[in-house]
Coordinates of C-alpha atoms and ligand atoms in Angstrom, one line a residue:
M1 CA 110.1 47.9 100.1
T2 CA 108.6 51.4 100.0
T3 CA 110.0 53.8 102.6
E4 CA 108.7 57.2 103.3
L5 CA 110.8 60.0 104.8
S6 CA 109.6 63.4 105.9
G7 CA 111.1 66.8 105.3
T8 CA 109.9 70.2 104.4
G9 CA 108.1 70.5 101.1
V10 CA 108.9 73.7 99.3
T11 CA 107.1 73.4 96.0
P12 CA 103.6 71.9 96.0
R13 CA 104.5 69.5 93.2
A14 CA 105.5 65.9 93.1
G15 CA 108.1 64.3 90.8
I16 CA 109.5 60.8 90.3
G17 CA 112.9 59.7 89.0
R18 CA 116.2 58.0 89.6
V19 CA 118.5 59.3 92.2
V20 CA 121.7 61.2 91.2
W21 CA 123.8 62.0 94.2
Y22 CA 125.6 65.3 94.3
R23 CA 128.7 64.8 96.2
G24 CA 131.3 67.4 96.9
T25 CA 134.7 67.0 95.3
T26 CA 136.5 68.6 98.2
D27 CA 137.3 65.9 100.8
L28 CA 140.8 66.4 102.0
E29 CA 143.4 64.0 103.4
D30 CA 145.4 65.0 106.5
P31 CA 147.8 67.9 105.9
P32 CA 151.5 66.9 105.1
D33 CA 154.4 67.9 107.3
P34 CA 154.7 71.7 107.3
A35 CA 158.4 71.4 106.4
T36 CA 157.5 69.9 103.0
V37 CA 155.1 72.8 102.2
D38 CA 156.4 75.8 100.1
P39 CA 154.3 78.8 101.3
D40 CA 155.0 80.9 98.2
E41 CA 153.7 78.1 96.0
E42 CA 150.6 77.6 98.1
L43 CA 149.9 81.3 98.2
A44 CA 150.2 81.5 94.4
A45 CA 147.8 78.5 94.1
F46 CA 145.3 80.2 96.4
E47 CA 145.5 83.5 94.5
S48 CA 144.9 81.8 91.2
A49 CA 142.0 79.8 92.6
Q50 CA 140.6 83.1 93.9
E51 CA 140.9 84.8 90.5
A52 CA 139.3 81.8 88.8
A53 CA 136.5 81.8 91.3
H54 CA 135.8 85.5 90.5
E55 CA 135.6 84.6 86.8
E56 CA 133.3 81.7 87.4
L57 CA 131.0 83.7 89.6
E58 CA 130.8 86.5 87.0
R59 CA 129.7 83.9 84.4
E60 CA 127.2 82.3 86.7
R61 CA 125.8 85.7 87.7
E62 CA 125.2 86.5 84.0
R63 CA 123.5 83.2 83.4
T64 CA 121.3 83.5 86.4
S65 CA 120.4 87.0 85.6
E66 CA 119.2 85.9 82.1
R67 CA 117.3 82.8 83.5
L68 CA 115.9 84.0 86.8
G69 CA 116.3 87.7 86.9
E70 CA 118.5 90.3 88.4
D71 CA 117.3 89.8 92.0
E72 CA 118.4 86.2 92.1
A73 CA 121.7 87.0 90.3
E74 CA 122.6 89.4 93.1
I75 CA 123.5 86.5 95.4
F76 CA 126.6 86.1 93.3
D77 CA 127.7 89.6 94.3
A78 CA 127.5 88.5 97.9
H79 CA 129.6 85.5 97.0
R80 CA 132.2 87.6 95.4
A81 CA 132.4 89.8 98.5
F82 CA 133.0 86.7 100.6
L83 CA 135.9 85.8 98.2
D84 CA 137.6 89.0 99.1
D85 CA 136.5 89.2 102.7
P86 CA 139.6 90.4 104.7
E87 CA 138.9 88.0 107.7
I88 CA 138.7 85.0 105.4
V89 CA 141.6 86.0 103.1
G90 CA 143.7 87.0 106.0
G91 CA 143.0 83.6 107.7
I92 CA 144.0 81.7 104.6
E93 CA 147.2 83.7 104.2
T94 CA 148.2 83.2 107.9
A95 CA 147.4 79.5 107.8
I96 CA 149.6 79.1 104.7
E97 CA 152.4 81.1 106.3
N98 CA 152.1 78.6 109.3
G99 CA 152.8 75.7 106.9
L100 CA 149.4 74.5 105.8
P101 CA 148.8 73.7 102.1
A102 CA 146.3 76.0 100.3
P103 CA 143.3 73.6 100.4
H104 CA 143.7 73.0 104.2
A105 CA 144.2 76.7 104.8
I106 CA 141.0 77.5 102.9
R107 CA 139.0 74.9 104.9
R108 CA 140.3 76.2 108.2
A109 CA 139.7 79.9 107.4
F110 CA 136.1 79.3 106.6
T111 CA 135.3 77.3 109.7
D112 CA 134.7 80.1 112.2
P113 CA 132.7 82.4 109.9
I114 CA 130.4 79.5 108.9
A115 CA 129.9 78.5 112.5
R116 CA 129.0 82.1 113.4
F117 CA 126.2 82.2 110.8
E118 CA 125.0 78.8 111.7
N119 CA 124.5 80.0 115.3
L120 CA 122.1 82.8 114.2
D121 CA 118.4 82.2 114.0
G122 CA 116.2 82.3 110.9
P123 CA 117.3 83.1 107.4
M124 CA 120.7 84.5 108.5
A125 CA 121.6 81.0 109.4
E126 CA 121.2 80.1 105.8
R127 CA 124.0 82.5 104.9
A128 CA 126.3 79.7 106.2
D129 CA 125.3 77.9 103.0
D130 CA 126.6 80.8 100.9
L131 CA 129.9 80.6 102.7
R132 CA 130.2 76.9 102.2
D133 CA 129.4 77.4 98.6
V134 CA 132.3 79.9 98.2
R135 CA 134.6 77.6 100.3
D136 CA 133.9 74.6 98.2
R137 CA 134.3 76.5 94.9
L138 CA 137.8 77.6 96.1
L139 CA 138.6 74.1 97.2
R140 CA 137.6 72.6 93.9
L141 CA 139.6 75.2 92.0
V142 CA 142.7 74.8 94.1
T143 CA 142.6 71.0 94.0
D144 CA 141.6 70.9 90.3
G145 CA 138.5 68.9 91.3
D146 CA 135.8 68.3 88.7
R147 CA 132.4 69.8 89.2
M148 CA 129.3 67.9 88.3
D149 CA 127.4 69.7 85.6
L150 CA 124.1 70.2 87.3
G151 CA 122.7 71.8 84.1
D152 CA 123.2 68.6 82.2
L153 CA 121.7 65.8 84.4
P154 CA 119.9 62.9 82.6
D155 CA 116.2 63.6 82.0
G156 CA 114.1 62.4 85.0
S157 CA 116.9 62.6 87.5
V158 CA 116.1 63.3 91.1
L159 CA 119.0 65.2 92.5
V160 CA 119.9 64.2 96.1
A161 CA 122.4 66.2 98.1
E162 CA 123.5 67.0 101.6
R163 CA 122.5 70.6 100.8
L164 CA 122.3 72.6 97.7
T165 CA 123.7 76.1 97.4
P166 CA 122.2 79.0 95.5
S167 CA 124.7 78.5 92.6
D168 CA 123.9 74.8 92.4
T169 CA 120.1 75.4 92.3
A170 CA 120.4 78.2 89.7
Q171 CA 122.1 75.7 87.3
L172 CA 119.3 73.1 87.4
D173 CA 117.4 72.6 84.2
A174 CA 113.8 72.7 85.4
D175 CA 112.5 70.8 82.3
A176 CA 114.9 67.9 82.7
I177 CA 115.0 67.3 86.4
A178 CA 112.2 65.5 88.2
G179 CA 112.9 67.1 91.6
F180 CA 115.5 67.4 94.3
A181 CA 115.8 66.4 98.0
T182 CA 118.3 67.5 100.5
I183 CA 119.4 66.3 104.0
F184 CA 119.6 69.8 105.4
G185 CA 117.9 73.2 104.6
G186 CA 114.8 75.1 105.4
R187 CA 111.8 76.6 103.6
T188 CA 113.4 80.0 103.3
S189 CA 116.8 78.8 102.1
H190 CA 117.8 80.1 98.7
A191 CA 117.6 76.6 97.3
A192 CA 114.0 76.5 98.3
I193 CA 113.2 79.9 97.0
F194 CA 114.8 79.1 93.6
A195 CA 113.0 75.8 93.5
R196 CA 109.6 77.5 93.9
S197 CA 110.5 80.1 91.3
L198 CA 111.4 77.4 88.8
A199 CA 108.5 75.1 89.9
I200 CA 110.8 72.2 90.6
P201 CA 109.4 69.6 93.0
A202 CA 111.5 69.8 96.1
V203 CA 111.7 68.6 99.7
V204 CA 114.5 70.0 102.0
G205 CA 115.7 69.1 105.5
V206 CA 114.9 65.3 105.1
G207 CA 117.6 64.4 107.6
E208 CA 120.4 61.9 107.7
E209 CA 118.3 58.9 106.7
L210 CA 118.3 60.3 103.1
A211 CA 122.0 59.5 103.0
Q212 CA 121.2 55.8 102.7
V213 CA 119.5 56.2 99.4
G214 CA 122.0 55.1 96.7
D215 CA 122.4 56.4 93.1
G216 CA 119.9 54.9 90.7
R217 CA 117.2 54.2 93.2
E218 CA 113.7 55.3 92.3
L219 CA 112.5 58.2 94.4
V220 CA 109.3 60.2 94.6
V221 CA 109.8 63.8 95.8
D222 CA 106.4 65.0 97.0
G223 CA 106.7 68.7 97.7
E224 CA 103.0 68.9 98.5
R225 CA 103.2 66.5 101.5
G226 CA 106.8 67.2 102.3
T227 CA 107.9 63.6 101.8
V228 CA 110.3 61.5 99.8
V229 CA 109.3 58.0 99.0
I230 CA 112.1 55.4 98.3
D231 CA 111.2 52.6 95.9
P232 CA 107.6 54.0 95.6
D233 CA 104.5 51.8 95.5
D234 CA 101.6 52.4 93.2
E235 CA 99.9 54.8 95.6
A236 CA 103.0 57.0 95.8
R237 CA 103.4 56.8 92.0
N238 CA 99.8 57.8 91.5
R239 CA 100.3 61.0 93.5
V240 CA 102.9 62.0 90.9
S241 CA 100.9 61.1 87.9
V242 CA 97.8 63.0 89.0
A243 CA 97.2 65.3 86.1
E244 CA 97.9 68.9 86.8
T245 CA 94.8 71.1 86.8
P246 CA 94.5 72.9 83.5
I247 CA 95.4 76.6 83.6
V248 CA 92.5 79.1 83.4
A249 CA 93.6 82.4 81.9
D250 CA 90.3 84.2 82.4
H251 CA 89.0 85.6 85.6
V252 CA 86.6 83.2 87.4
S253 CA 83.2 83.7 88.9
T254 CA 81.1 81.6 91.2
A255 CA 78.1 79.7 89.8
D256 CA 75.9 82.7 90.7
G257 CA 78.1 85.2 89.1
D258 CA 80.3 86.7 91.8
E259 CA 83.8 87.3 90.5
I260 CA 86.6 86.1 92.8
E261 CA 90.0 87.4 92.0
V262 CA 92.6 84.7 92.2
A263 CA 96.0 86.4 92.3
A264 CA 99.6 85.3 93.0
N265 CA 102.1 86.1 95.7
V266 CA 105.6 86.9 94.5
G267 CA 108.9 87.8 96.1
T268 CA 111.1 88.1 93.1
L269 CA 110.7 89.4 89.6
A270 CA 111.4 85.9 88.2
E271 CA 108.3 84.6 89.9
L272 CA 106.2 87.1 87.8
D273 CA 106.6 84.9 84.8
V274 CA 105.5 81.8 86.7
A275 CA 102.5 83.8 88.0
A276 CA 101.5 84.8 84.5
E277 CA 101.9 81.3 83.2
Q278 CA 99.7 79.9 85.9
G279 CA 96.9 82.3 84.9
A280 CA 97.0 84.5 88.0
D281 CA 94.6 87.5 87.9
G282 CA 97.4 89.9 88.9
I283 CA 99.6 90.0 92.0
G284 CA 97.9 90.1 95.4
L285 CA 101.1 90.3 97.4
F286 CA 104.6 91.5 96.2
R287 CA 106.9 90.9 99.1
T288 CA 109.3 93.7 98.5
E289 CA 111.8 92.8 101.2
F290 CA 113.2 90.2 98.8
L291 CA 114.6 93.1 96.8
F292 CA 116.6 94.1 99.9
L293 CA 118.0 90.7 100.9
D294 CA 121.4 89.2 100.0
R295 CA 123.1 92.4 99.1
E296 CA 125.4 95.0 100.7
A297 CA 123.1 98.0 100.5
P298 CA 119.4 98.7 99.8
P299 CA 118.2 99.2 96.3
D300 CA 117.9 102.9 95.4
E301 CA 114.7 104.7 94.2
E302 CA 115.5 104.0 90.5
E303 CA 116.1 100.3 91.0
Q304 CA 112.9 100.0 93.0
Y305 CA 111.0 102.0 90.4
E306 CA 112.2 99.6 87.7
A307 CA 111.2 96.6 89.8
Y308 CA 107.7 97.9 90.4
T309 CA 107.3 98.9 86.8
A310 CA 108.4 95.4 85.7
A311 CA 105.7 93.9 87.9
L312 CA 103.1 96.1 86.4
S313 CA 104.3 95.3 82.9
A314 CA 104.0 91.6 83.6
F315 CA 100.3 92.2 84.4
P316 CA 99.3 95.3 82.3
D317 CA 95.6 94.7 82.7
E318 CA 95.5 93.6 86.3
R319 CA 96.0 94.9 89.8
V320 CA 99.5 94.5 91.3
V321 CA 99.5 94.9 95.1
V322 CA 102.9 95.8 96.4
R323 CA 103.5 95.5 100.1
T324 CA 105.9 98.0 101.7
L325 CA 108.9 96.7 103.4
D326 CA 108.2 94.0 106.0
I327 CA 111.7 93.7 107.6
G328 CA 112.4 92.2 111.0
G329 CA 110.9 89.1 112.6
D330 CA 112.1 86.3 110.4
K331 CA 113.7 88.6 107.9
P332 CA 116.5 90.6 109.4
I333 CA 118.8 92.5 107.1
A334 CA 122.5 92.8 108.1
Y335 CA 123.1 96.2 106.6
L336 CA 120.1 97.7 108.4
D337 CA 121.4 96.8 111.8
T338 CA 118.2 95.0 112.8
P339 CA 118.4 94.5 116.5
D340 CA 118.9 91.2 118.3
E341 CA 115.6 90.9 120.1
A342 CA 114.4 88.2 122.5
N343 CA 111.1 88.1 120.7
P344 CA 111.7 89.3 117.1
F345 CA 108.2 88.5 116.0
L346 CA 106.8 90.8 118.7
G347 CA 109.4 93.4 118.1
E348 CA 110.5 95.9 115.6
R349 CA 109.1 94.6 112.3
G350 CA 107.0 95.6 109.4
I351 CA 105.4 99.1 109.6
R352 CA 107.0 99.7 113.0
R353 CA 110.4 99.8 111.3
S354 CA 109.1 101.9 108.3
L355 CA 107.8 104.5 110.7
G356 CA 110.9 104.2 112.9
P357 CA 114.5 103.3 112.1
D358 CA 113.8 102.7 108.4
S359 CA 111.8 105.8 107.8
D360 CA 114.3 107.0 105.1
L361 CA 114.0 103.7 103.3
F362 CA 110.2 103.9 103.6
E363 CA 110.2 107.3 101.9
T364 CA 112.4 106.1 99.1
Q365 CA 110.1 103.2 98.6
L366 CA 107.0 105.3 98.5
R367 CA 108.6 107.7 96.0
A368 CA 109.4 104.8 93.7
L369 CA 105.9 103.4 94.2
L370 CA 104.1 106.7 93.5
R371 CA 106.2 107.2 90.4
A372 CA 105.4 103.7 89.1
A373 CA 101.7 104.1 89.9
A374 CA 101.6 107.1 87.4
D375 CA 103.0 105.0 84.6
H376 CA 100.1 102.7 84.5
E377 CA 97.3 105.2 84.9
D378 CA 96.3 104.8 81.3
S379 CA 96.1 101.0 81.3
D380 CA 93.5 98.7 82.8
G381 CA 96.0 97.5 85.2
S382 CA 96.8 99.4 88.4
L383 CA 99.2 99.5 91.3
A384 CA 98.0 99.1 94.9
V385 CA 100.1 99.5 98.0
M386 CA 99.6 98.0 101.4
F387 CA 101.2 98.2 104.8
P388 CA 102.3 95.2 106.8
L389 CA 101.9 94.3 110.5
V390 CA 99.7 97.3 111.4
A391 CA 98.3 96.9 114.9
S392 CA 96.8 100.3 115.5
V393 CA 94.9 103.0 113.8
E394 CA 97.7 105.4 114.8
E395 CA 100.2 103.4 112.7
L396 CA 97.9 103.4 109.6
D397 CA 97.3 107.2 110.0
A398 CA 101.1 107.8 110.2
A399 CA 101.7 105.6 107.1
L400 CA 99.0 107.4 105.2
S401 CA 100.4 110.8 106.1
R402 CA 103.8 109.7 104.9
V403 CA 102.2 108.9 101.5
E404 CA 100.6 112.3 101.5
S405 CA 103.9 114.1 102.2
V406 CA 105.8 112.0 99.6
A407 CA 103.1 112.9 97.0
E408 CA 103.4 116.6 98.0
E409 CA 107.2 116.4 97.6
L410 CA 107.0 114.8 94.2
A411 CA 104.4 117.4 93.1
E412 CA 106.7 120.2 94.2
E413 CA 109.6 118.7 92.2
G414 CA 107.3 118.4 89.2
T415 CA 107.9 114.6 89.2
T416 CA 105.1 112.6 87.5
H417 CA 103.4 110.5 90.1
A418 CA 100.0 109.2 91.2
V419 CA 98.6 108.0 94.6
P420 CA 97.8 104.4 94.2
E421 CA 94.9 102.5 95.8
L422 CA 95.9 101.9 99.4
G423 CA 95.3 99.1 101.8
V424 CA 96.3 97.5 105.0
M425 CA 97.3 94.0 105.9
I426 CA 95.3 92.4 108.7
E427 CA 97.8 90.2 110.5
T428 CA 97.5 91.2 114.1
P429 CA 94.6 90.9 116.6
G430 CA 94.8 94.7 117.1
S431 CA 94.0 95.2 113.4
V432 CA 91.1 92.7 113.5
F433 CA 89.5 94.5 116.4
M434 CA 90.0 97.9 114.7
A435 CA 89.1 96.7 111.2
E436 CA 86.1 99.0 110.9
A437 CA 88.2 102.1 111.6
L438 CA 91.0 100.8 109.3
A439 CA 88.6 100.1 106.5
E440 CA 87.2 103.6 106.6
R441 CA 90.7 104.9 105.8
V442 CA 91.7 102.7 103.0
S443 CA 90.3 100.9 99.9
F444 CA 91.1 97.4 100.9
L445 CA 92.1 95.0 103.6
S446 CA 94.3 91.9 102.9
I447 CA 94.4 89.2 105.5
G448 CA 97.8 87.7 106.1
T449 CA 96.9 84.4 107.7
N450 CA 100.5 83.3 108.3
D451 CA 101.0 86.0 110.8
L452 CA 97.4 86.4 111.9
T453 CA 97.4 82.7 112.9
Q454 CA 100.6 83.0 114.9
Y455 CA 99.4 86.1 116.8
V456 CA 95.8 84.8 117.4
M457 CA 97.0 81.4 118.5
A458 CA 100.3 82.7 120.2
A459 CA 102.1 80.0 118.2
S460 CA 105.2 80.9 116.2
R461 CA 105.1 80.1 112.5
E462 CA 108.6 78.8 112.8
N463 CA 108.6 76.6 115.8
E464 CA 108.0 73.0 114.8
R465 CA 107.3 72.0 118.4
I466 CA 104.0 73.8 118.4
S467 CA 103.3 73.8 114.6
D468 CA 100.0 72.0 115.3
L469 CA 98.7 75.2 116.9
H470 CA 99.7 77.2 113.9
D471 CA 96.6 76.2 111.9
P472 CA 94.1 78.7 110.5
R473 CA 91.3 76.2 110.9
Y474 CA 91.1 77.0 114.6
P475 CA 87.7 78.6 115.2
A476 CA 89.5 81.7 116.8
V477 CA 91.3 82.4 113.5
L478 CA 88.2 81.7 111.4
R479 CA 86.2 84.1 113.5
A480 CA 88.9 86.8 113.2
I481 CA 88.6 86.4 109.4
R482 CA 84.9 86.6 109.4
R483 CA 85.0 89.7 111.6
T484 CA 87.5 91.3 109.2
V485 CA 85.5 90.6 106.1
R486 CA 82.3 92.1 107.6
A487 CA 84.1 95.2 108.9
G488 CA 85.8 95.7 105.6
H489 CA 82.6 95.4 103.6
D490 CA 80.7 97.7 106.1
G491 CA 83.4 100.3 105.4
D492 CA 83.2 99.8 101.6
A493 CA 86.6 98.2 101.4
W494 CA 87.3 95.1 99.4
V495 CA 88.8 92.2 101.4
G496 CA 91.4 89.8 100.2
M497 CA 93.6 87.1 101.7
C498 CA 97.3 86.6 100.9
G499 CA 98.4 84.1 103.6
E500 CA 99.1 80.5 102.7
M501 CA 95.5 79.6 103.7
A502 CA 94.2 81.3 100.5
G503 CA 96.0 78.8 98.3
D504 CA 94.6 75.7 100.0
P505 CA 92.1 74.3 97.5
D506 CA 90.2 72.5 100.3
L507 CA 89.3 75.8 101.8
T508 CA 88.2 77.8 98.8
D509 CA 84.5 77.1 99.5
L510 CA 84.8 78.3 103.1
L511 CA 86.7 81.4 102.1
V512 CA 84.2 82.3 99.3
G513 CA 81.4 81.6 101.9
L514 CA 83.0 84.0 104.3
G515 CA 82.8 86.7 101.6
L516 CA 86.4 87.2 100.5
D517 CA 86.7 89.1 97.3
E518 CA 90.3 88.1 96.4
L519 CA 92.5 85.2 97.2
S520 CA 96.2 85.5 96.6
M521 CA 98.6 82.6 96.8
S522 CA 101.8 80.9 95.5
A523 CA 101.5 80.9 91.7
I524 CA 101.5 77.1 91.4
T525 CA 98.2 76.8 93.4
V526 CA 96.3 79.3 91.3
P527 CA 94.9 76.7 88.8
D528 CA 93.5 74.5 91.6
V529 CA 91.7 77.4 93.3
K530 CA 90.5 78.8 90.0
A531 CA 89.0 75.4 89.1
N532 CA 87.0 75.4 92.4
V533 CA 85.4 78.8 92.2
P534 CA 82.8 78.2 89.4
E535 CA 81.5 75.1 91.3
I536 CA 80.5 77.3 94.2
D537 CA 77.1 79.0 94.8
T538 CA 77.8 81.9 97.2
D539 CA 74.6 81.7 99.2
D540 CA 75.1 77.9 99.8
A541 CA 78.8 78.5 100.7
A542 CA 77.8 81.3 103.1
E543 CA 75.4 78.8 104.9
R544 CA 78.1 76.2 105.0
S545 CA 80.6 78.7 106.4
D546 CA 78.1 79.7 109.1
R547 CA 77.8 76.1 110.2
I548 CA 81.6 75.8 110.2
L549 CA 82.1 79.0 112.2
A550 CA 79.7 77.8 114.8
A551 CA 82.2 75.1 115.7
E552 CA 84.1 75.5 118.9
T553 CA 87.1 73.2 118.2
R554 CA 89.4 72.7 115.2
E555 CA 88.5 69.0 115.3
E556 CA 84.9 70.0 114.7
V557 CA 85.9 72.4 111.9
V558 CA 87.9 69.7 110.2
R559 CA 85.0 67.3 110.5
L560 CA 82.5 69.8 109.1
L561 CA 84.9 70.7 106.2
S562 CA 85.0 67.1 105.1
V563 CA 81.2 66.6 105.5
E564 CA 80.4 69.8 103.6
D565 CA 82.9 68.8 101.0
A566 CA 81.1 65.5 100.5
E567 CA 77.7 67.2 100.1
Ligands
PEP601 C1 101.1 86.6 106.1 O1 101.6 86.9 107.2 O2 100.1 85.9 106.0 C2 101.7 87.2 104.9 C3 101.1 87.0 103.7 O3 102.9 87.9 105.0 P1 104.3 87.1 105.2 O4 104.1 85.6 105.0 O5 105.2 87.7 104.2 O6 104.7 87.5 106.6
MG602 MG1 103.0 88.6 107.4

């Protein structure tokens, strides 16, 4: 019988295959009588496992750097730091001195640090996975356990696991594996980020029910709907076999000749290749904070300059929009001492930090960006820079004056630079209401519907209990978008959208009707949106969008969207 379980879809792709369970090799029996344990021997066993773990991590780092890029590889530096962490190593040594064998001492020493990370909110909680990864590696090495070779799974396998660690996911062969599903894990876990980068169908956080699915069972992993289907029926199979939309490399225009730029959002350099493969017309959002995560210190000017130049080189004839640091909220960074706030999404985040406690980092980032902008002055491509979470004209003015002073500083030093095209993200009600004034000061506005929806609807983008309210199809959000587009165009600014809404192919007609000039999305949705654009006549779409925006409830919007679709 077909059974469907729900989780969080992380890659909008579906795959079908036979289950291969990934089980740890690190279950331990009860410890023996301490009198029978030789602490010197156990200590030596731990130390050689620690050394072997360093060697393995070094090799995996190299392999990941080649396959996925330097950013992803840096996670292994964090793992190596955990291996030498004084609290953990001290805990292991003390437990051994107290009569525990090395494996039990390792398990015990990791317990508290893992629990501490688990109790934190947001992405920091996922660092617990990194600690488990390091612990299990040590346990395997100290017990001579075999490790399943995840890079050599039979073709068409669906990997099922309690959770996957970054090093597990980085080993997967995207061409061989049909997908993976995990009991635990969230959308922002490393496993999820890697899965998206590698375009592997994946659903995480399915829950304990997944544990009943035995090896060899047939499973559909539907990352689009966020479900796994056990023993799938024809309907579930058909969802997998739906042919992928062909990739369109050229820019696309509506039936009446208006070009709509369909760009990709990226967070890591590895995703640039996927974006190019999917036919993206450049990058509409480069989330630079990913360059700052999972490391001990921020990247310096040179490293950032290289990252921005790499993005430009991946799209030499297109525009690459880089967003300055958007730290805080759901993206705290330990080494920046981000405060523990009761309401982090209403607190010190985005441009507020860049103009406040992270102003030195902001300056370094602007220096790297202005230098990178000069490198591409002679090509058709260009760099653009935008600021996140602006809520007032004052903040934009302050950011623009920082750009001016950095440009002056570079000029005084004689460093080659150029001031890129500048824009502002529209993600707060404050910025929607001040959009005219903002548009007068910059070349473009880019609507971030993930945050805009949460702030307009006062519904956290992370809280599953009210996730129904976090829906951009509410008329209030749609009217905020229409207001922004009109204000932008009145001020001669182009207007794009880089929130998840832009990548929903069911909404392309509405967004074109509302007048958006650019839509930027996860790379894998680019072909679907590009396929829609030439079918649309802008005047007709504008009329349809007027009818939809006259609606007063989401229910009415949803009904009208399906009616208009059927026309
Ligand atoms: C948004 O808020 O819509 C957006 C694109 O930014 P992020 O998802 O990175 O907050
Ligand atoms: Mg945002």
